[in-house]
CSV table of C-alpha atoms and ligand atoms in Angstrom, one decimal:
chain,number,residue,atom,x,y,z
A,1,MET,CA,60.3,82.6,23.0
A,2,ARG,CA,63.4,81.4,24.5
A,3,LEU,CA,63.4,78.4,26.9
A,4,LEU,CA,64.1,79.1,30.2
A,5,GLU,CA,67.5,76.9,30.3
A,6,GLU,CA,68.6,78.8,27.0
A,7,ALA,CA,67.9,82.2,28.4
A,8,ARG,CA,69.6,81.0,31.7
A,9,ARG,CA,72.6,79.8,29.6
A,10,ASP,CA,73.4,83.1,27.8
A,11,VAL,CA,72.9,84.8,31.0
A,12,LEU,CA,75.6,82.6,32.7
A,13,ALA,CA,78.1,83.1,29.8
A,14,ALA,CA,78.0,86.8,30.3
A,15,ALA,CA,78.9,86.2,33.9
A,16,THR,CA,82.4,86.6,34.4
A,17,PRO,CA,84.2,86.0,37.2
A,18,LEU,CA,85.1,89.1,39.6
A,19,PRO,CA,88.9,89.6,41.1
A,20,ILE,CA,90.4,87.3,43.6
A,21,VAL,CA,91.5,89.1,46.9
A,22,GLU,CA,92.8,88.3,50.3
A,23,VAL,CA,90.3,88.7,52.9
A,24,THR,CA,90.1,87.9,57.0
A,25,LEU,CA,88.2,85.2,58.2
A,26,ASP,CA,85.8,87.7,59.5
A,27,GLU,CA,84.9,88.9,56.1
A,28,ALA,CA,84.8,85.5,54.4
A,29,LEU,CA,81.3,83.8,55.1
A,30,GLN,CA,79.8,83.2,52.0
A,31,LEU,CA,82.4,84.0,49.8
A,32,ALA,CA,83.6,81.2,47.3
A,33,LEU,CA,87.4,80.0,47.4
A,34,ALA,CA,89.7,81.4,44.4
A,35,VAL,CA,92.5,79.0,45.5
A,36,ASP,CA,92.9,75.5,46.6
A,37,VAL,CA,93.4,75.2,50.3
A,38,VAL,CA,96.7,72.8,51.2
A,39,ALA,CA,97.0,72.2,55.2
A,40,PRO,CA,100.5,73.9,55.9
A,41,HIS,CA,100.2,71.5,59.0
A,42,ASP,CA,98.8,68.5,60.5
A,43,VAL,CA,95.3,68.8,62.6
A,44,PRO,CA,95.5,68.0,65.2
A,45,PRO,CA,99.0,69.5,65.3
A,46,PHE,CA,100.5,67.0,67.7
A,47,THR,CA,98.8,63.6,69.4
A,48,ASN,CA,96.9,64.4,72.4
A,49,SER,CA,94.6,63.3,74.9
A,50,ALA,CA,90.9,62.6,73.9
A,51,MET,CA,89.6,62.1,77.4
A,52,ASP,CA,90.5,63.7,80.9
A,53,GLY,CA,92.5,60.6,82.5
A,54,TYR,CA,96.0,58.7,82.5
A,55,ALA,CA,98.4,58.1,79.7
A,56,VAL,CA,99.8,54.5,80.2
A,57,GLN,CA,101.4,51.7,78.2
A,58,ALA,CA,98.4,49.5,77.4
A,59,ILE,CA,100.5,46.4,78.1
A,60,ASP,CA,100.5,47.4,81.9
A,61,THR,CA,96.5,47.3,81.8
A,62,SER,CA,96.1,43.8,80.7
A,63,ARG,CA,96.2,42.5,84.3
A,64,ALA,CA,93.8,45.1,85.7
A,65,PRO,CA,93.2,45.9,88.2
A,66,VAL,CA,96.7,47.5,88.5
A,67,ARG,CA,98.4,50.0,90.5
A,68,LEU,CA,100.6,52.7,88.6
A,69,LYS,CA,102.9,55.5,89.8
A,70,VAL,CA,101.6,58.9,88.5
A,71,LEU,CA,105.0,60.6,87.2
A,72,GLU,CA,103.3,64.1,87.0
A,73,ASP,CA,99.8,65.9,85.9
A,74,VAL,CA,100.1,67.6,82.6
A,75,ALA,CA,97.3,70.1,81.4
A,76,ALA,CA,96.2,71.2,78.2
A,77,GLY,CA,98.7,73.9,76.9
A,78,HIS,CA,101.7,72.0,78.5
A,79,VAL,CA,103.9,69.4,77.9
A,80,ALA,CA,105.1,66.7,80.4
A,81,THR,CA,108.9,66.6,81.6
A,82,ALA,CA,108.9,62.9,82.2
A,83,SER,CA,108.3,59.8,80.2
A,84,VAL,CA,105.7,56.8,80.8
A,85,GLU,CA,107.9,53.6,81.6
A,86,PRO,CA,106.7,50.5,82.6
A,87,GLY,CA,104.6,50.8,85.7
A,88,THR,CA,104.2,54.0,85.4
A,89,ALA,CA,101.4,56.7,84.2
A,90,ILE,CA,101.0,60.7,83.7
A,91,LYS,CA,97.8,62.1,84.3
A,92,VAL,CA,96.7,64.0,81.4
A,93,MET,CA,93.5,66.3,80.5
A,94,THR,CA,91.8,66.6,77.2
A,95,GLY,CA,93.6,68.0,74.5
A,96,ALA,CA,97.2,67.5,76.3
A,97,PRO,CA,100.1,66.3,74.3
A,98,ILE,CA,100.5,62.5,74.7
A,99,PRO,CA,103.4,62.1,76.9
A,100,ASP,CA,106.7,60.3,75.1
A,101,GLY,CA,106.4,56.3,75.9
A,102,ALA,CA,102.7,56.0,76.3
A,103,ASP,CA,100.4,54.5,73.7
A,104,SER,CA,97.0,54.8,75.4
A,105,VAL,CA,94.9,56.8,77.8
A,106,VAL,CA,92.7,55.4,80.7
A,107,LYS,CA,89.8,57.7,81.0
A,108,VAL,CA,89.2,59.1,84.9
A,109,GLU,CA,86.4,57.4,85.7
A,110,ASP,CA,88.2,54.5,85.4
A,111,THR,CA,90.5,55.2,87.7
A,112,ASN,CA,91.3,56.1,91.5
A,113,GLN,CA,94.5,58.1,92.5
A,114,ILE,CA,95.4,58.3,96.3
A,115,ALA,CA,98.5,60.1,96.9
A,116,ASP,CA,101.0,59.6,93.8
A,117,GLU,CA,99.3,55.8,93.0
A,118,VAL,CA,96.6,55.3,90.5
A,119,SER,CA,94.8,52.5,90.6
A,120,ILE,CA,93.2,51.1,87.1
A,121,SER,CA,90.2,49.4,86.8
A,122,ILE,CA,90.2,48.3,83.0
A,123,ALA,CA,92.4,47.0,80.5
A,124,VAL,CA,92.6,49.4,77.5
A,125,GLU,CA,94.1,48.5,74.1
A,126,ARG,CA,97.0,50.5,72.5
A,127,GLY,CA,95.6,54.0,71.1
A,128,THR,CA,92.6,54.3,73.3
A,129,ALA,CA,91.8,57.7,73.9
A,130,ILE,CA,94.5,59.3,71.8
A,131,ARG,CA,94.0,61.8,69.0
A,132,ARG,CA,96.9,60.8,66.5
A,133,ALA,CA,98.6,64.0,64.7
A,134,GLY,CA,97.0,64.7,61.4
A,135,GLY,CA,94.2,62.3,62.5
A,136,ASP,CA,91.7,65.3,61.0
A,137,LEU,CA,93.7,67.0,58.6
A,138,VAL,CA,97.2,66.0,57.0
A,139,ALA,CA,99.8,68.4,56.6
A,140,GLY,CA,100.0,69.0,52.7
A,141,SER,CA,96.6,67.7,51.6
A,142,THR,CA,94.3,69.9,49.6
A,143,VAL,CA,91.7,70.6,52.2
A,144,PHE,CA,89.0,72.8,50.0
A,145,HIS,CA,89.0,73.3,46.4
A,146,VAL,CA,88.3,76.7,44.0
A,147,GLY,CA,84.5,77.1,44.0
A,148,ASP,CA,83.7,75.9,47.7
A,149,THR,CA,81.4,78.1,49.4
A,150,LEU,CA,82.9,79.3,52.8
A,151,THR,CA,80.4,78.4,55.5
A,152,PRO,CA,80.7,78.8,59.1
A,153,THR,CA,82.4,75.4,59.6
A,154,HIS,CA,84.5,76.2,56.6
A,155,LEU,CA,85.7,79.2,58.4
A,156,ALA,CA,86.3,76.9,61.6
A,157,VAL,CA,88.6,74.7,59.5
A,158,LEU,CA,90.7,77.3,58.0
A,159,ALA,CA,91.6,78.7,61.5
A,160,SER,CA,92.7,75.0,62.6
A,161,LEU,CA,95.2,75.3,59.8
A,162,GLY,CA,96.5,78.8,60.4
A,163,VAL,CA,94.8,80.2,57.4
A,164,GLY,CA,93.9,83.7,58.4
A,165,HIS,CA,93.9,85.3,54.9
A,166,PRO,CA,91.8,83.1,52.3
A,167,MET,CA,91.9,83.9,48.6
A,168,VAL,CA,88.4,84.4,47.5
A,169,ARG,CA,86.7,86.2,44.5
A,170,ARG,CA,85.5,89.5,46.1
A,171,ARG,CA,81.6,90.5,46.5
A,172,PRO,CA,79.9,92.1,43.9
A,173,VAL,CA,78.2,95.7,43.9
A,174,VAL,CA,74.8,95.2,42.6
A,175,ALA,CA,72.8,98.8,41.9
A,176,VAL,CA,69.0,98.5,42.3
A,177,LEU,CA,66.6,101.0,40.8
A,178,SER,CA,63.0,100.8,41.3
A,179,THR,CA,61.2,102.5,38.2
A,180,GLY,CA,57.5,103.7,38.2
A,181,ASP,CA,55.7,107.0,38.2
A,182,GLU,CA,53.5,105.1,40.8
A,183,VAL,CA,56.1,103.6,43.0
A,184,VAL,CA,56.6,105.4,46.5
A,185,GLY,CA,58.8,104.3,49.5
A,186,VAL,CA,58.2,102.5,52.3
A,187,ASP,CA,58.1,105.8,54.2
A,188,ALA,CA,55.8,107.8,52.4
A,189,GLU,CA,52.9,108.5,55.3
A,190,THR,CA,50.0,108.4,53.0
A,191,LEU,CA,49.5,107.2,49.4
A,192,SER,CA,47.3,108.8,46.7
A,193,PRO,CA,44.6,106.9,44.8
A,194,SER,CA,47.2,106.1,42.0
A,195,GLN,CA,50.5,105.3,44.1
A,196,ILE,CA,51.7,101.8,45.4
A,197,ARG,CA,54.7,101.1,47.8
A,198,ASP,CA,57.8,99.9,46.2
A,199,THR,CA,58.4,96.6,47.7
A,200,ASN,CA,60.8,95.5,44.7
A,201,ARG,CA,63.5,97.0,46.2
A,202,PRO,CA,63.5,95.7,49.8
A,203,LEU,CA,62.8,92.2,48.2
A,204,LEU,CA,65.8,92.8,45.8
A,205,LYS,CA,68.1,94.2,48.3
A,206,ALA,CA,67.4,91.5,50.7
A,207,LEU,CA,67.8,88.7,48.1
A,208,LEU,CA,71.3,90.0,47.3
A,209,ALA,CA,72.3,90.5,50.9
A,210,GLU,CA,71.3,86.7,50.9
A,211,VAL,CA,73.7,85.9,48.2
A,212,GLY,CA,76.8,88.0,49.9
A,213,ALA,CA,76.6,90.9,47.4
A,214,THR,CA,76.9,94.6,48.6
A,215,VAL,CA,74.2,96.6,47.5
A,216,LEU,CA,74.4,100.2,45.9
A,217,ASP,CA,70.6,101.6,46.8
A,218,LEU,CA,69.8,103.7,43.5
A,219,GLY,CA,66.1,104.4,44.8
A,220,ILE,CA,63.1,105.0,42.8
A,221,VAL,CA,63.0,106.7,39.9
A,222,GLY,CA,59.7,107.7,37.9
A,223,ASP,CA,58.9,107.4,34.3
A,224,ASP,CA,61.0,110.2,33.0
A,225,ALA,CA,63.5,109.6,30.2
A,226,ARG,CA,66.6,111.9,31.3
A,227,GLU,CA,66.5,110.6,35.0
A,228,LEU,CA,66.1,107.3,34.1
A,229,ARG,CA,69.4,107.1,32.0
A,230,ASN,CA,71.1,109.3,34.5
A,231,ARG,CA,70.8,106.6,37.1
A,232,ILE,CA,71.3,103.6,35.2
A,233,GLU,CA,74.3,105.1,33.6
A,234,GLN,CA,75.4,105.7,37.5
A,235,GLY,CA,74.7,102.2,38.2
A,236,ALA,CA,76.8,101.2,35.4
A,237,SER,CA,79.8,102.9,36.1
A,238,GLN,CA,79.8,102.2,40.2
A,239,ALA,CA,78.7,98.9,40.4
A,240,ASP,CA,79.7,95.2,38.8
A,241,VAL,CA,75.8,94.5,38.4
A,242,VAL,CA,72.7,96.4,37.8
A,243,ILE,CA,69.1,95.4,38.6
A,244,THR,CA,65.9,97.4,37.8
A,245,SER,CA,62.2,96.6,37.9
A,246,GLY,CA,59.3,97.7,35.9
A,247,GLY,CA,59.3,99.1,32.6
A,248,VAL,CA,60.0,96.5,30.6
A,249,SER,CA,57.0,95.3,29.3
A,250,MET,CA,55.0,96.4,26.1
A,251,GLY,CA,53.4,99.4,27.7
A,252,GLU,CA,53.5,103.1,26.4
A,253,TYR,CA,55.3,104.0,29.2
A,254,ASP,CA,57.9,101.5,29.6
A,255,LEU,CA,61.0,103.8,29.3
A,256,VAL,CA,63.3,101.4,31.1
A,257,LYS,CA,63.1,99.2,27.9
A,258,GLN,CA,63.4,102.3,25.7
A,259,ILE,CA,66.6,103.9,27.5
A,260,LEU,CA,67.9,100.4,27.7
A,261,GLY,CA,68.0,99.9,24.2
A,262,GLU,CA,69.7,103.5,23.2
A,263,LEU,CA,72.2,103.1,26.3
A,264,GLY,CA,73.9,99.6,25.6
A,265,SER,CA,73.8,96.2,24.2
A,266,VAL,CA,70.6,95.0,26.1
A,267,GLU,CA,68.0,92.6,24.7
A,268,PHE,CA,64.4,91.9,25.4
A,269,TRP,CA,63.5,88.2,25.8
A,270,LYS,CA,60.4,86.5,26.1
A,271,VAL,CA,61.5,83.7,28.1
A,272,ALA,CA,58.7,80.6,28.0
A,273,MET,CA,58.4,80.9,31.6
A,274,GLN,CA,55.4,82.0,34.3
A,275,PRO,CA,55.7,84.3,36.0
A,276,ALA,CA,58.6,86.5,34.5
A,277,LYS,CA,58.2,86.2,30.8
A,278,PRO,CA,59.1,89.5,29.6
A,279,PHE,CA,62.6,90.7,30.8
A,280,ALA,CA,65.7,92.7,29.9
A,281,PHE,CA,69.8,91.4,29.9
A,282,GLY,CA,72.6,93.1,28.5
A,283,THR,CA,75.5,95.1,29.2
A,284,VAL,CA,75.8,99.1,29.8
A,285,ALA,CA,79.3,100.2,29.5
A,286,GLY,CA,80.3,96.7,29.7
A,287,THR,CA,78.3,96.4,33.2
A,288,PRO,CA,75.6,93.4,33.2
A,289,LEU,CA,72.1,94.6,33.8
A,290,PHE,CA,68.9,92.8,34.4
A,291,GLY,CA,65.7,94.7,33.7
A,292,LEU,CA,63.3,92.7,35.7
A,293,PRO,CA,59.7,93.3,35.1
A,294,GLY,CA,57.7,95.2,37.6
A,295,ASN,CA,55.5,92.4,39.6
A,296,PRO,CA,56.9,91.8,42.5
A,297,VAL,CA,56.3,87.9,42.2
A,298,SER,CA,58.0,88.1,38.5
A,299,VAL,CA,61.1,89.9,40.6
A,300,MET,CA,61.5,87.2,42.5
A,301,VAL,CA,61.1,84.5,40.0
A,302,ALA,CA,63.3,86.2,37.6
A,303,PHE,CA,66.2,87.0,40.1
A,304,GLU,CA,66.2,83.5,41.3
A,305,GLN,CA,66.4,81.8,37.8
A,306,PHE,CA,68.8,84.3,36.1
A,307,ALA,CA,70.1,87.2,38.4
A,308,ARG,CA,71.2,85.0,41.8
A,309,PRO,CA,73.1,82.3,39.6
A,310,ALA,CA,74.7,84.9,37.5
A,311,LEU,CA,76.0,86.8,40.5
A,312,LEU,CA,77.1,83.1,42.5
A,313,LYS,CA,79.2,82.3,39.2
A,314,MET,CA,80.8,85.9,39.4
A,315,MET,CA,81.3,85.2,42.6
A,316,GLY,CA,83.3,82.1,41.5
A,317,HIS,CA,81.1,79.8,43.8
A,318,ARG,CA,80.4,76.1,42.1
A,319,ALA,CA,76.7,75.6,42.8
A,320,LEU,CA,74.5,78.2,41.3
A,321,LEU,CA,71.0,76.6,41.6
A,322,ARG,CA,68.8,75.9,44.6
A,323,PRO,CA,68.1,72.7,45.7
A,324,ARG,CA,65.4,70.7,44.3
A,325,VAL,CA,63.1,67.8,45.8
A,326,THR,CA,60.4,65.3,44.4
A,327,GLY,CA,57.2,66.1,46.4
A,328,ARG,CA,53.1,65.4,46.3
A,329,LEU,CA,51.8,68.3,45.3
A,330,MET,CA,48.5,68.0,47.1
A,331,GLY,CA,45.4,69.7,45.7
A,332,GLY,CA,47.2,69.5,41.8
A,333,VAL,CA,47.4,72.3,39.8
A,334,SER,CA,46.8,73.2,35.6
A,335,THR,CA,49.1,75.3,33.8
A,336,ASP,CA,50.2,76.2,30.5
A,337,PRO,CA,52.1,73.6,29.0
A,338,ALA,CA,54.0,76.4,26.4
A,339,LYS,CA,55.7,77.6,29.7
A,340,THR,CA,58.0,76.4,32.6
A,341,VAL,CA,55.6,77.6,35.2
A,342,PHE,CA,56.6,78.4,38.9
A,343,SER,CA,53.7,77.8,41.3
A,344,ARG,CA,54.0,79.1,45.0
A,345,VAL,CA,53.9,76.5,47.5
A,346,VAL,CA,54.1,75.4,51.0
A,347,ALA,CA,56.6,72.3,51.1
A,348,THR,CA,56.8,70.1,54.3
A,349,PHE,CA,58.2,67.1,55.0
A,350,VAL,CA,55.5,64.7,56.0
A,351,ASP,CA,56.0,61.0,56.8
A,352,GLY,CA,59.3,60.5,54.9
A,353,GLY,CA,58.2,62.5,52.0
A,354,TRP,CA,58.0,66.3,50.8
A,355,GLU,CA,54.1,67.6,50.2
A,356,ALA,CA,53.5,70.7,48.9
A,357,ARG,CA,50.0,72.9,48.3
A,358,LEU,CA,49.3,76.0,46.4
A,359,VAL,CA,49.3,79.2,48.6
A,360,GLY,CA,46.6,81.9,48.1
A,361,GLU,CA,46.7,83.9,44.8
A,362,GLN,CA,49.1,82.8,42.1
A,363,ALA,CA,49.1,86.1,40.2
A,364,SER,CA,52.4,87.8,39.8
A,365,ASN,CA,51.3,90.8,41.8
A,366,VAL,CA,50.8,88.7,45.1
A,367,LEU,CA,53.5,88.9,47.3
A,368,SER,CA,51.8,87.5,50.0
A,369,ALA,CA,51.8,83.9,49.0
A,370,LEU,CA,55.8,84.2,48.7
A,371,ALA,CA,56.0,85.2,52.2
A,372,ILE,CA,54.2,82.3,53.4
A,373,GLY,CA,55.2,80.0,50.6
A,374,ASN,CA,58.9,78.2,50.8
A,375,ALA,CA,59.4,76.8,47.3
A,376,PHE,CA,58.6,77.4,43.8
A,377,ALA,CA,56.5,73.9,42.4
A,378,VAL,CA,58.1,73.6,38.7
A,379,VAL,CA,55.9,72.4,36.4
A,380,PRO,CA,57.9,72.0,32.8
A,381,LEU,CA,57.2,73.0,29.6
A,382,GLY,CA,55.2,70.6,27.6
A,383,GLN,CA,53.0,69.5,30.9
A,384,ALA,CA,49.3,70.9,31.1
A,385,GLU,CA,49.1,69.6,34.8
A,386,VAL,CA,49.5,67.8,38.0
A,387,ALA,CA,47.4,65.7,39.1
A,388,ASP,CA,46.2,65.7,42.9
A,389,GLY,CA,49.1,64.2,44.7
A,390,GLY,CA,51.2,63.5,41.6
A,391,ALA,CA,54.8,64.4,41.4
A,392,VAL,CA,56.1,67.7,41.2
A,393,GLU,CA,59.6,69.0,41.4
A,394,LEU,CA,59.9,71.4,44.5
A,395,GLU,CA,62.8,74.4,44.0
A,396,MET,CA,63.3,75.3,47.8
A,397,PHE,CA,64.0,78.9,48.6
A,398,ARG,CA,63.8,78.3,52.1
A,399,TRP,CA,64.0,75.2,54.0
A,400,PRO,CA,60.9,74.5,56.8
A,401,SER,CA,63.2,74.3,59.9
A,402,ILE,CA,60.6,75.5,62.3
A,403,ARG,CA,59.9,73.7,65.6
A,404,ALA,CA,58.2,75.9,67.9
A,405,PHE,CA,59.1,76.1,71.9
A,406,GLU,CA,56.4,74.2,72.6
A,407,GLU,CA,57.2,70.7,70.4
A,408,VAL,CA,60.8,71.3,71.5
A,409,ALA,CA,59.9,71.3,75.1
A,410,ASP,CA,57.6,68.1,74.2
A,411,GLY,CA,60.3,66.3,73.0
A,412,GLN,CA,59.4,66.7,69.1
B,1,AMP,P1,55.7,97.4,34.8
B,1,AMP,O1,56.5,96.4,34.5
B,1,AMP,O2,56.3,99.0,34.9
B,1,AMP,O3,54.3,97.7,33.7
B,1,AMP,O4,54.8,97.2,36.1
B,1,AMP,C1,54.1,96.1,36.4
B,1,AMP,C2,53.6,95.8,37.3
B,1,AMP,O5,54.4,96.1,38.9
B,1,AMP,C3,52.8,97.4,37.6
B,1,AMP,O6,51.3,97.0,38.3
B,1,AMP,C4,53.4,98.2,38.5
B,1,AMP,O7,52.8,99.1,39.3
B,1,AMP,C5,53.9,97.2,39.6
B,1,AMP,N1,55.1,97.4,40.0
B,1,AMP,C6,56.2,98.5,39.3
B,1,AMP,N2,57.1,98.4,40.1
B,1,AMP,C7,57.1,98.0,41.1
B,1,AMP,C8,58.1,98.3,42.7
B,1,AMP,N3,59.3,98.5,42.9
B,1,AMP,N4,57.2,97.9,43.6
B,1,AMP,C9,55.9,97.3,43.6
B,1,AMP,N5,55.6,97.3,42.4
B,1,AMP,C10,55.7,97.7,41.4
B,2,MG,MG1,56.1,100.9,35.1
């Protein structure tokens, strides 16, 4: 039996970074930078007004109220032709370049213009309402680093720098295959008495989309040795990673296990964890392969603990694991001390702290608890229980961010 952490270390060691590619900003969301980003120019690129108002010399306002002669109006996107001299002002809009000679802006609310004269009602200090060139980012400085994940705001910052083609690691193509004679697709109109619907493929495809991978859907294969071998070989030749589900435990028809044994250097692991204890990992024709268990909850846990961090590493991300918080487990739980146990919980932030409650049936075939839940309560190896209200680590696979319309309308 391997420890979870050891197993993950071995999986991560086999996950090698994908090639570096240049992408447009439209393609870059969720990808990881492969090269540091150095600012090619200042942001803002020029010193400009933070307000609609009047560019002045601050010293002129020290004896406010004071009248100044307005030389011209400058909108955003235009440049003043005159300079501000003592006793004068230039009207500027937000984002307009600060005219030569001016050192501050008086906002329009503190002024009153009649014809070409403006009366300034307050004294301002030098620099008021001025956004300096480079005040956000300075030309030549390193703005983002290799391994940073590109979020919407990262993309906006890249745009502000004129970096329209960042260098990133490309998206992995991941082949997904469900196995088992009993498994039929979501569109099957009726189920015979021995059939169940394929939940693992939709689950894995969506988890992969969330990571930013491209899915190669290899469908469902029955427990047929030849067909399984073909499909797995197809996946290995066309994708960067293959993920199968089912057929890797001790059953007589656990063919995936047999075929993986023949096809490649795949190891069958018993990891000291629950669920997802039996799973396979290795390479087929040089392509990493995850042979996940059949039970859907095990699929999710094994994906989250092994495949997701491996994919993120291949994509070049620095951060590989979901965030964990410490919370109180209401009602407590008893667990097998020989395993790291992942219990499905609903975690909520109450009175400044996290509280979690087990959801529904904890058996590894009960998917609905995962849809209701938003976190795994992780009880480590060596611990047999968490007392009612006791501290537990919560691995957040979804942050609770819901505030119903009625609550928002109520000002909550
Ligand atoms: P196995 O690992 O093939 O023995 O499967 C373990 C359990 O998971 C069995 O009850 C299977 O019917 C179920 N299972 C296998 N594959 C899927 C799937 N794609 N969707 C839903 N359940 C599955
Ligand atoms: Mg099976």
